[in-house]
CSV table of C-alpha atoms in Angstrom, one decimal:
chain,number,residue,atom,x,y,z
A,2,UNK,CA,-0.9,29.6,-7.7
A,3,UNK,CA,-1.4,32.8,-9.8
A,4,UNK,CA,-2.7,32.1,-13.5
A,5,UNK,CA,-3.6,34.8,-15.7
A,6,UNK,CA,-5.8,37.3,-13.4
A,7,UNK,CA,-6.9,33.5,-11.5
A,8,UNK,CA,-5.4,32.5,-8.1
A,9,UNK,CA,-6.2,29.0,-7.4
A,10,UNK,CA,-6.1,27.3,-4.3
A,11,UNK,CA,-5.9,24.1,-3.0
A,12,UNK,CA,-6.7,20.8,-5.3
A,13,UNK,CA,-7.7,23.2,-8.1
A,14,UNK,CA,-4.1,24.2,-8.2
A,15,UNK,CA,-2.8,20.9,-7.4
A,16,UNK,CA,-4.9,19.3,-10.3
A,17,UNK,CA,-3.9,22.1,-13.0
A,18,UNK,CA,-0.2,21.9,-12.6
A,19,UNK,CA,-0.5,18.6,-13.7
A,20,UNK,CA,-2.6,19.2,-17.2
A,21,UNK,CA,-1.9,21.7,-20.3
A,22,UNK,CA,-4.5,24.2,-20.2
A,23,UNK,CA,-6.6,26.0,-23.2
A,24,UNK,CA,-8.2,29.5,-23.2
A,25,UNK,CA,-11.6,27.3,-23.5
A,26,UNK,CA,-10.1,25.7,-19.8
A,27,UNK,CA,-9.5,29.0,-18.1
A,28,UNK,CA,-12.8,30.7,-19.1
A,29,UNK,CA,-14.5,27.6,-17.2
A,30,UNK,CA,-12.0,28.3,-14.3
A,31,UNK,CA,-13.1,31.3,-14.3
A,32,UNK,CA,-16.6,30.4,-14.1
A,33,UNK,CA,-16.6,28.5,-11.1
A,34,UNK,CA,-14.0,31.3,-9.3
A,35,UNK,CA,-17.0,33.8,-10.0
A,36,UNK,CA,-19.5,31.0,-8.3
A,37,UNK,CA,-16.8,31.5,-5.3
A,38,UNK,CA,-16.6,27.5,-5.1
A,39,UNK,CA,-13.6,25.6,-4.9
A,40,UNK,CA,-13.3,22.5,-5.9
A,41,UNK,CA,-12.6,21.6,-2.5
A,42,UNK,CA,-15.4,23.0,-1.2
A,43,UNK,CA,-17.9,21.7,-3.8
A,44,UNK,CA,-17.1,18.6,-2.3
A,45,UNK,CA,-16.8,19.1,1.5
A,46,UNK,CA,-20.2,21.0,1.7
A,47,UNK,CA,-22.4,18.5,-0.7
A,48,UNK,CA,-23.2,21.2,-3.4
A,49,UNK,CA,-24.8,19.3,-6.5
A,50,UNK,CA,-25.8,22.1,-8.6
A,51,UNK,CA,-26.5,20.8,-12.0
A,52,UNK,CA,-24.7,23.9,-13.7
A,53,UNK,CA,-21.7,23.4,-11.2
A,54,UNK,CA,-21.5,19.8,-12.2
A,55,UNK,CA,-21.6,20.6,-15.7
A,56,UNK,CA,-19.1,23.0,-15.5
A,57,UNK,CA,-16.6,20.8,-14.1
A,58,UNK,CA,-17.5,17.5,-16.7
A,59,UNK,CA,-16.7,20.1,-19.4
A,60,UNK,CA,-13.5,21.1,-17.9
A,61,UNK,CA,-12.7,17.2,-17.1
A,62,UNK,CA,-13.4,17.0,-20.8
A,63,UNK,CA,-10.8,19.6,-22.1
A,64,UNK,CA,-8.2,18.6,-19.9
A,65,UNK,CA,-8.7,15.1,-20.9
A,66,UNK,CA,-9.6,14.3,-17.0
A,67,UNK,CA,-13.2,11.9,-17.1
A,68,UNK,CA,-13.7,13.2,-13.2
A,69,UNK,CA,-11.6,14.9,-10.8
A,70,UNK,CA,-12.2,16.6,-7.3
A,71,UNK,CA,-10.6,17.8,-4.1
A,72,UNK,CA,-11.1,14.6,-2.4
A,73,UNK,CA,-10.2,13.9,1.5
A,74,UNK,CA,-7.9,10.9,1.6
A,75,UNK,CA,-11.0,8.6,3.4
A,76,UNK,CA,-12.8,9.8,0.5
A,77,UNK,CA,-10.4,9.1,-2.1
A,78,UNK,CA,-9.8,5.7,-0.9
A,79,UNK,CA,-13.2,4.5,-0.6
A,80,UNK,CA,-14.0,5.6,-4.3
A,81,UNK,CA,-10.5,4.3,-5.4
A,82,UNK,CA,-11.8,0.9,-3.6
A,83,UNK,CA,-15.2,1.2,-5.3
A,84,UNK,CA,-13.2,1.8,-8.6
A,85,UNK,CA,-11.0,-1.2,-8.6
A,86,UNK,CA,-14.2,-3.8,-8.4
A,87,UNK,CA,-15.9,-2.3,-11.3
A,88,UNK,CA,-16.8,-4.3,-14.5
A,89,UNK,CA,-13.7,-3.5,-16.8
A,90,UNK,CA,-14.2,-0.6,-19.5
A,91,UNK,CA,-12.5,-0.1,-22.5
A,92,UNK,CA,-11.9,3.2,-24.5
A,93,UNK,CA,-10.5,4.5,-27.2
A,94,UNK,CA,-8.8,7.0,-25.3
A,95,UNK,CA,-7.0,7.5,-21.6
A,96,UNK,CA,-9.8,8.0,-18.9
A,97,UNK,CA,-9.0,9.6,-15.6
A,98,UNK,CA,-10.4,9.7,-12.0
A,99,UNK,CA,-7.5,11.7,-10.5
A,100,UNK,CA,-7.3,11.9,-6.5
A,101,UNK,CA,-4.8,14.5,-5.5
A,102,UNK,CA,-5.0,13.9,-1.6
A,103,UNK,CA,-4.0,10.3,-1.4
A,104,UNK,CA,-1.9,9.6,1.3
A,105,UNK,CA,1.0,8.1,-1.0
A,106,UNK,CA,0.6,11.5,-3.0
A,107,UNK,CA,-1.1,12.2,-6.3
A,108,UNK,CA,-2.7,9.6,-7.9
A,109,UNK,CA,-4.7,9.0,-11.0
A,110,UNK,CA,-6.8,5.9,-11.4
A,111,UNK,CA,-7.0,4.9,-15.2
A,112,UNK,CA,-8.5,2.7,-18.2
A,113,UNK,CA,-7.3,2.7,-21.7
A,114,UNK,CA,-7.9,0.4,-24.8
A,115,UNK,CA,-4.3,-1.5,-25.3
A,116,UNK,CA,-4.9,-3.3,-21.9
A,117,UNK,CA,-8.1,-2.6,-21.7
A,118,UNK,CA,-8.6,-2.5,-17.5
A,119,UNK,CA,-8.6,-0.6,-14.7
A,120,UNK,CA,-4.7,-0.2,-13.0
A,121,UNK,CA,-3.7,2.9,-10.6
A,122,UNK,CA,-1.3,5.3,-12.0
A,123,UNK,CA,1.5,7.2,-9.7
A,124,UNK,CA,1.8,10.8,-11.4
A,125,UNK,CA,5.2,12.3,-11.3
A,126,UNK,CA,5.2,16.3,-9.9
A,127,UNK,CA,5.5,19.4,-11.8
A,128,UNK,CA,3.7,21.3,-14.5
A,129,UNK,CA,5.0,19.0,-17.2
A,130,UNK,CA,4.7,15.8,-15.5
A,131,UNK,CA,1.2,14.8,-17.3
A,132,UNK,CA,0.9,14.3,-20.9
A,133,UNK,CA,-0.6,12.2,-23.3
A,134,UNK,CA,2.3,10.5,-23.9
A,135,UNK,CA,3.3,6.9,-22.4
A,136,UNK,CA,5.1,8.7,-19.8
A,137,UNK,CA,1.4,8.0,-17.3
A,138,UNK,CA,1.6,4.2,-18.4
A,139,UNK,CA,4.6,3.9,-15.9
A,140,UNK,CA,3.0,2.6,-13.0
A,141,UNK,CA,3.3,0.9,-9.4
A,142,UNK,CA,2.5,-1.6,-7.9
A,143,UNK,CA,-1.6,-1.0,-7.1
A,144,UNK,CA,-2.1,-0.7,-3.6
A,145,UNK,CA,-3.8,-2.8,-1.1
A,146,UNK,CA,-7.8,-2.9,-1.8
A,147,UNK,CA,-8.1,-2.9,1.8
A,148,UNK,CA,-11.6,-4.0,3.3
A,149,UNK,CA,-12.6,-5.8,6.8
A,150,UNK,CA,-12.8,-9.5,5.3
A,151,UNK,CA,-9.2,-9.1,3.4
A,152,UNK,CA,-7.7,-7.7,6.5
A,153,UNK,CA,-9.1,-10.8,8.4
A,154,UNK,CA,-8.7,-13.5,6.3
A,155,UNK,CA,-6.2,-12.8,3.8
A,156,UNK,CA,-2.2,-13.7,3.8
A,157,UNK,CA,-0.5,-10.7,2.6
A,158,UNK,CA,2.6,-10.4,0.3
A,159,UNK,CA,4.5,-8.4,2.5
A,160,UNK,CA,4.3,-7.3,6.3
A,161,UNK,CA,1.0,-4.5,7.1
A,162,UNK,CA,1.5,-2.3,9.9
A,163,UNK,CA,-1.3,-1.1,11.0
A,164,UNK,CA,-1.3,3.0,12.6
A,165,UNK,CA,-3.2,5.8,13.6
A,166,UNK,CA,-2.8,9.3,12.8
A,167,UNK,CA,-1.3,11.7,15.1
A,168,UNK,CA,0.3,9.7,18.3
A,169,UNK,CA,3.4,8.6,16.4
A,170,UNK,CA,5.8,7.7,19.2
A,171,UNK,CA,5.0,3.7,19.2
A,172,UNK,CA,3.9,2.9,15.6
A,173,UNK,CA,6.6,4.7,14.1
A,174,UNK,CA,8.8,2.3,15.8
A,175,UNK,CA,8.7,-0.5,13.2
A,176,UNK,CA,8.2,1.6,10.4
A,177,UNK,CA,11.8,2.8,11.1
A,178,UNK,CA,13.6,-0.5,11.5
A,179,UNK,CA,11.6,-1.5,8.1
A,180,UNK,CA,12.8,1.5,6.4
A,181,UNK,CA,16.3,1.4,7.5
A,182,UNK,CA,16.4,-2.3,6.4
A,183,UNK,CA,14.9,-1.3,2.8
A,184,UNK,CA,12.1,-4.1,3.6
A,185,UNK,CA,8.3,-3.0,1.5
A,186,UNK,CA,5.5,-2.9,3.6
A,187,UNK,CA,2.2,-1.6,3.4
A,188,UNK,CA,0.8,0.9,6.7
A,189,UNK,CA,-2.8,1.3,7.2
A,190,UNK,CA,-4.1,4.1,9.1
A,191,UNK,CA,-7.0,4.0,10.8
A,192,UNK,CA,-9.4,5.8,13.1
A,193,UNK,CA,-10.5,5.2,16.6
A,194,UNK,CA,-13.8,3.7,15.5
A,195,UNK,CA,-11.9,1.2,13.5
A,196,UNK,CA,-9.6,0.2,16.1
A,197,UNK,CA,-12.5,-1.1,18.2
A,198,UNK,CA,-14.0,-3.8,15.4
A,199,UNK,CA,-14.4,-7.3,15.5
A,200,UNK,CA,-11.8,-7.9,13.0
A,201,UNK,CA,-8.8,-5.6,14.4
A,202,UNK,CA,-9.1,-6.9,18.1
A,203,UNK,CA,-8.3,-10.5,16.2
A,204,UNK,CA,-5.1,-9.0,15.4
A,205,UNK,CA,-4.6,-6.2,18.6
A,206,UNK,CA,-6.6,-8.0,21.5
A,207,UNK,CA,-6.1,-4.7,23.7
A,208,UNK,CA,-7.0,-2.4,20.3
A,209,UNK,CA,-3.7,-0.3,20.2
A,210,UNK,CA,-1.1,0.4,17.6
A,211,UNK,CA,0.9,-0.4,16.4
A,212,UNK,CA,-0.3,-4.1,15.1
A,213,UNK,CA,1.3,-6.6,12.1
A,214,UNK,CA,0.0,-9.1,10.1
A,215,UNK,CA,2.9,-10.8,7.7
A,216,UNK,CA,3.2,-14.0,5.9
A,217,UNK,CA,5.5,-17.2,7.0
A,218,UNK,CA,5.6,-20.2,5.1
A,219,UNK,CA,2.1,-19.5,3.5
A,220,UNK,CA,0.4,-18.6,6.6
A,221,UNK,CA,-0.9,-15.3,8.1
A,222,UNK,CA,1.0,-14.8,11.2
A,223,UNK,CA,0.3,-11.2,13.4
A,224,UNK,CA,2.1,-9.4,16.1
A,225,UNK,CA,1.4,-6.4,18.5
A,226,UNK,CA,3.4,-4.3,20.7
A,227,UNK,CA,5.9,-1.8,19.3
A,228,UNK,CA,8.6,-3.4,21.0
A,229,UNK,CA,7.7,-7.3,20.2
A,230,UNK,CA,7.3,-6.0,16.5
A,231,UNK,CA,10.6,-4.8,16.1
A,232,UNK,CA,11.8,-8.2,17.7
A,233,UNK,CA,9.9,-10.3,15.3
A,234,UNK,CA,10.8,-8.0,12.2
A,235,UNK,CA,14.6,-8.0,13.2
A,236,UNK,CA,14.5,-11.6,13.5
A,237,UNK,CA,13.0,-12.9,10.0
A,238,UNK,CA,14.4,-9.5,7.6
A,239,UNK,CA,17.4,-8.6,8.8
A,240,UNK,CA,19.8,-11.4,7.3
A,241,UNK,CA,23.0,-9.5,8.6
A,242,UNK,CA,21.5,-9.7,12.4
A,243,UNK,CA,22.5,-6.0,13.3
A,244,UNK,CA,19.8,-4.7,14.6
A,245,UNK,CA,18.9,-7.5,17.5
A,246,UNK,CA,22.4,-8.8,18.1
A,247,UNK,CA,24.9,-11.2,16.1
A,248,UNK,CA,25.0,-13.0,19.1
A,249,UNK,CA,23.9,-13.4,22.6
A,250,UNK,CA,25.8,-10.8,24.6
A,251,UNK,CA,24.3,-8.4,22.3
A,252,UNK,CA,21.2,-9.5,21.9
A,253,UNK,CA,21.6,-9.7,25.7
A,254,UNK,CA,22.4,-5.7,26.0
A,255,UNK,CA,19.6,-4.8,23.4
A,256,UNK,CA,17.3,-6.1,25.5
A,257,UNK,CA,17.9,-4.8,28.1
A,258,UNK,CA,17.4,-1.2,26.7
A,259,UNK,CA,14.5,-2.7,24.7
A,260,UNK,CA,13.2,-3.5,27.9
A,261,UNK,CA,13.9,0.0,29.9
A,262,UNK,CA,11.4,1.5,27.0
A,263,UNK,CA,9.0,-0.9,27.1
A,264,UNK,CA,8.6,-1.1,31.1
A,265,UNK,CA,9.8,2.5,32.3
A,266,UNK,CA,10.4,5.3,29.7
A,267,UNK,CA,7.5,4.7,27.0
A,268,UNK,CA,4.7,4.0,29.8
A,269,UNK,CA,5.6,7.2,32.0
A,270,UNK,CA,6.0,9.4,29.1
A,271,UNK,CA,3.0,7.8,27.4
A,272,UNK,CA,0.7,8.9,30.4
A,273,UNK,CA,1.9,12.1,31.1
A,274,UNK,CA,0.9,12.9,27.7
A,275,UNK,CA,-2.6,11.6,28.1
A,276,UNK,CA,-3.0,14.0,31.5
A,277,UNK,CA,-1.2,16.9,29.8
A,278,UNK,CA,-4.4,16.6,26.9
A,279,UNK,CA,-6.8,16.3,29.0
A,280,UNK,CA,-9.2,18.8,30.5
A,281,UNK,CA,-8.6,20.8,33.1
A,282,UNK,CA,-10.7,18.9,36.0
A,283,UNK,CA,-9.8,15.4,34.6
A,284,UNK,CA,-5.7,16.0,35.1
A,285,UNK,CA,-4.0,14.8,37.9
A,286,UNK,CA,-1.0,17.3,39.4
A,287,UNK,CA,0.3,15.0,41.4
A,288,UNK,CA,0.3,12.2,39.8
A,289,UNK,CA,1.6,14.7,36.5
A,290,UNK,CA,4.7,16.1,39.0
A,291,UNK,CA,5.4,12.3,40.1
A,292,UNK,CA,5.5,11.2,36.3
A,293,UNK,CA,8.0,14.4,35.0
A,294,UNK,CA,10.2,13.6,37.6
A,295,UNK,CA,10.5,9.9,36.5
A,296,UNK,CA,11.3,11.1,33.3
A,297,UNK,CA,13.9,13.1,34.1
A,298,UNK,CA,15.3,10.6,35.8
A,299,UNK,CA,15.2,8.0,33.1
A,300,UNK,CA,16.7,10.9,30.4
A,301,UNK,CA,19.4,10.7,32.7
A,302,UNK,CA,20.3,7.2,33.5
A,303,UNK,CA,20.3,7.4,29.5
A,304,UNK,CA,22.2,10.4,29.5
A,305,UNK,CA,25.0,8.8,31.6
A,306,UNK,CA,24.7,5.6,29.8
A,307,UNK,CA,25.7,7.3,26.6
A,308,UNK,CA,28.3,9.5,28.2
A,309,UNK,CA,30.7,6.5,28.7
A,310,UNK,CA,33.6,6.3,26.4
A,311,UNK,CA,32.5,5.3,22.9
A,312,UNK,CA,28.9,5.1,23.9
A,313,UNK,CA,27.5,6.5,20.6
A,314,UNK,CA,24.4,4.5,20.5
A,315,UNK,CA,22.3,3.3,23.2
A,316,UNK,CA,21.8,-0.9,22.9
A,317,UNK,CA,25.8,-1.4,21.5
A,318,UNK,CA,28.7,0.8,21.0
A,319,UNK,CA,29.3,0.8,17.3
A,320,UNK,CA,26.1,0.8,15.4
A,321,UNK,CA,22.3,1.3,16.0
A,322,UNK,CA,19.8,-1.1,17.2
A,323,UNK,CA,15.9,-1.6,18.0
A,324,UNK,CA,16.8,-0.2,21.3
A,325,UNK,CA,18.0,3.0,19.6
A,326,UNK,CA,14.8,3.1,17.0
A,327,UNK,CA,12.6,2.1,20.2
A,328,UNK,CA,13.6,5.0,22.8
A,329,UNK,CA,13.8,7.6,20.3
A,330,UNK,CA,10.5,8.6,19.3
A,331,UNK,CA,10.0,9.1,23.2
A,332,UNK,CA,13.3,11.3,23.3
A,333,UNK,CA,12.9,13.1,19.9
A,334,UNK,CA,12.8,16.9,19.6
A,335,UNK,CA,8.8,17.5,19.5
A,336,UNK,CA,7.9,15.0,22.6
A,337,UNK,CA,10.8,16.3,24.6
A,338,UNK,CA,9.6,20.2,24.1
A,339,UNK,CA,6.1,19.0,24.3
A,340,UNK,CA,7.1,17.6,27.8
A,341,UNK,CA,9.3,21.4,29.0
A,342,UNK,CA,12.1,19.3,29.0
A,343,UNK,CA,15.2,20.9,27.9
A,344,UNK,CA,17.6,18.6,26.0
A,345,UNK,CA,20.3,20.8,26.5
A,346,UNK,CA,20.3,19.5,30.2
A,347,UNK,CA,21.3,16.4,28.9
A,348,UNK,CA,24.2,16.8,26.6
A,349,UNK,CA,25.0,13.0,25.5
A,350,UNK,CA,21.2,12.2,25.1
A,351,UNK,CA,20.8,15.1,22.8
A,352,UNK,CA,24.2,14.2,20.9
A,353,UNK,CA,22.7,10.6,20.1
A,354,UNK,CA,19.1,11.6,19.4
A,355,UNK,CA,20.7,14.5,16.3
A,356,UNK,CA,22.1,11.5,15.1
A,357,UNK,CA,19.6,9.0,15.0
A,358,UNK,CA,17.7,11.8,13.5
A,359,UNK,CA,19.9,11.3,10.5
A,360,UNK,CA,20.2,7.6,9.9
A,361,UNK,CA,18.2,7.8,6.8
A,362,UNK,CA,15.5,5.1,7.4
A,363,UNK,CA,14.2,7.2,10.6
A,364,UNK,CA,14.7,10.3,8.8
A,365,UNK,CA,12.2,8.9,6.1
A,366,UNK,CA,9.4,7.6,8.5
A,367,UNK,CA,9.6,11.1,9.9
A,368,UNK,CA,9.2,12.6,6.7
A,369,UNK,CA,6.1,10.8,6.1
A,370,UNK,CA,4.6,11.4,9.4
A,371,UNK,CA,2.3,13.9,7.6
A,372,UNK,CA,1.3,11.4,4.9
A,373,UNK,CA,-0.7,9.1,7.0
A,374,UNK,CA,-3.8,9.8,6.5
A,375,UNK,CA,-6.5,7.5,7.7
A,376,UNK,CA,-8.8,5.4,5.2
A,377,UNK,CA,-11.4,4.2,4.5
A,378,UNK,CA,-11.7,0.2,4.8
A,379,UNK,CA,-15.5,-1.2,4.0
A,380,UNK,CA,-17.1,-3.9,6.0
């Protein structure tokens, strides 16, 4: 982002398109570009130079921003969290802790004197989008305060699927279906450490992903395995019954592609990735051959499933299922190159998965792959 004889980078620029600037503003920019700090950096490395620091609380000042920074989303969410439980404050004017790298997208946490608490702020995008105006009071719902004890104990309002980032190809599976039936949910992603606790091997007793906690009748009910997730989430949101079958022949069929996933394609294609990424001397060859073979072998059984007449989806003829949304994250473009298998060898499996890739709940959990980030969740 060029300004003036000023190129900003990173949250710097991402913070300043969203503020009117003075000439006071841009001499303090200018400042802290001749200290050769980012914003970002200041933060990564730990810097707390008093004349830094005042730099930036002037700057926060002009711009009418209380504190900003180039945040990591962990970082972001634990002070968001920290935010949210403080006494309430009351001012005569807006007050803004703005986090740029939260995972939903730009955020701004604020306080103001007509309802005098603490509520979280979405800001729009684009170098008008902030003003003092009543165009920040718009605002979502806050999200989840998320800590160990909540995530334990609590009921929640609408179904929480838990992820991880990276590895996409099972969680993604009932963010799809979710999407596609315009149901709100919450996704929490978390790291490897966090998998391993007390409190998520409650929910997940072998500590995988993806793992669900919803409401029914009042009580907290959970569920694990992509493929029993999509099962239970077909079964109590979609009123219309056409994703698991409208009756039993076709909830016969779907399950029995739900079922070719779950025990054949997801498990061989799952562990030839984890050989592929491992080192040198702890890979297998043989066992690696063996496993690429099997998955040619089960891209074509669905490649000749789908190459009968009026086959356009896997589970049933004339409309998408879970089967569909459960194979195709193991049958989508990256994990097929990823694998050196050419798609173009099969011609009907390729045909289906460019058109899954459009129905427009996958093609928004895709979209958002990049989005989750993990976070921070307290003890």
């Amino acid at each position: 982002m060029r300004l003036g004889n000023l190129t900003l980078q990173g949250s710097e620029a991402q913070l300043l398109g969203q503020v009117a600037l003075t000439d006071a503003c841009l001499d303090l920019i200018e400042k802290l570009q001749e200290w050769k700090l980012t914003m970002d950096e200041k933060w990564e490395e730990g810097v707390h130079d008093e004349a830094i620091n005042g730099c930036l609380d002037r700057l926060a000042k002009l711009t009418g921003l209380l504190q900003f920074g180039g945040m990591t989303g962990d970082v972001s969410w634990d002070i968001s969290a920290r935010l949210l439980r403080l006494p309430q404050v009351i001012t005569p004017f807006p007050t803004i802790l703005f986090f740029p790298h939260r995972p939903q997208g730009p955020y701004c946490v604020a306080s103001d004197d007509l309802d005098g608490h603490i509520a979280d702020h979405r800001l729009p995008t684009g170098s008008d989008a902030f003003r003092y105006s009543e165009d920040w009071k718009a605002s979502l719902a806050m999200p989840n305060d998320f800590s160990a004890k909540s995530l334990d104990l609590d009921v929640p309002d609408k179904p929480l699927i838990f992820v991880v980032e990276g590895r996409y190809q099972n969680w993604i599976k009932p963010i799809m279906l979710l999407e596609c039936l315009g149901v709100d949910y919450d996704a929490a992603c978390l790291d490897g450490p966090t998998t391993r606790t007390d409190w998520f091997t409650k929910i997940h007793p072998q500590r995988y992903v993806p793992a669900l906690i919803d409401s029914e009748n009042g009580q907290r009910v959970s569920s694990w395995d992509s493929s029993q997730i999509l099962q239970y989430l077909a079964s109590k949101y979609d009123t219309e019954k056409m994703w698991n079958g409208q009756n039993a022949a076709e909830s016969l069929e779907i399950g029995n592609w739900l079922t070719f996933e779950t025990a054949s394609l997801g498990p061989t294609a799952k562990y030839w990735v984890w050989y592929a990424i491992r080192q040198p001397e702890e890979q297998n060859p043989k066992a690696q051959e063996k496993m690429y073979k099997d998955l040619r072998t089960q891209y074509g059984i669905l490649d000749k499933h789908l190459s009968q007449p009026g086959q356009k989806w896997i589970g049933l003829k004339d409309r998408p299922t879970i089967a569909d949304l459960a194979i195709y994250p193991f049958a989508d473009d990256p994990t097929m190159e990823r694998m050196g298998i050419d798609k173009h060898d099969f011609p009907a499996l390729k045909a289906w998965s460019d058109e899954l890739a459009k129905v427009p709940g996958v093609a928004k959990a895709y979209a958002e792959l990049d989005s989750r980030k993990v976070i921070h969740i307290e003890a």
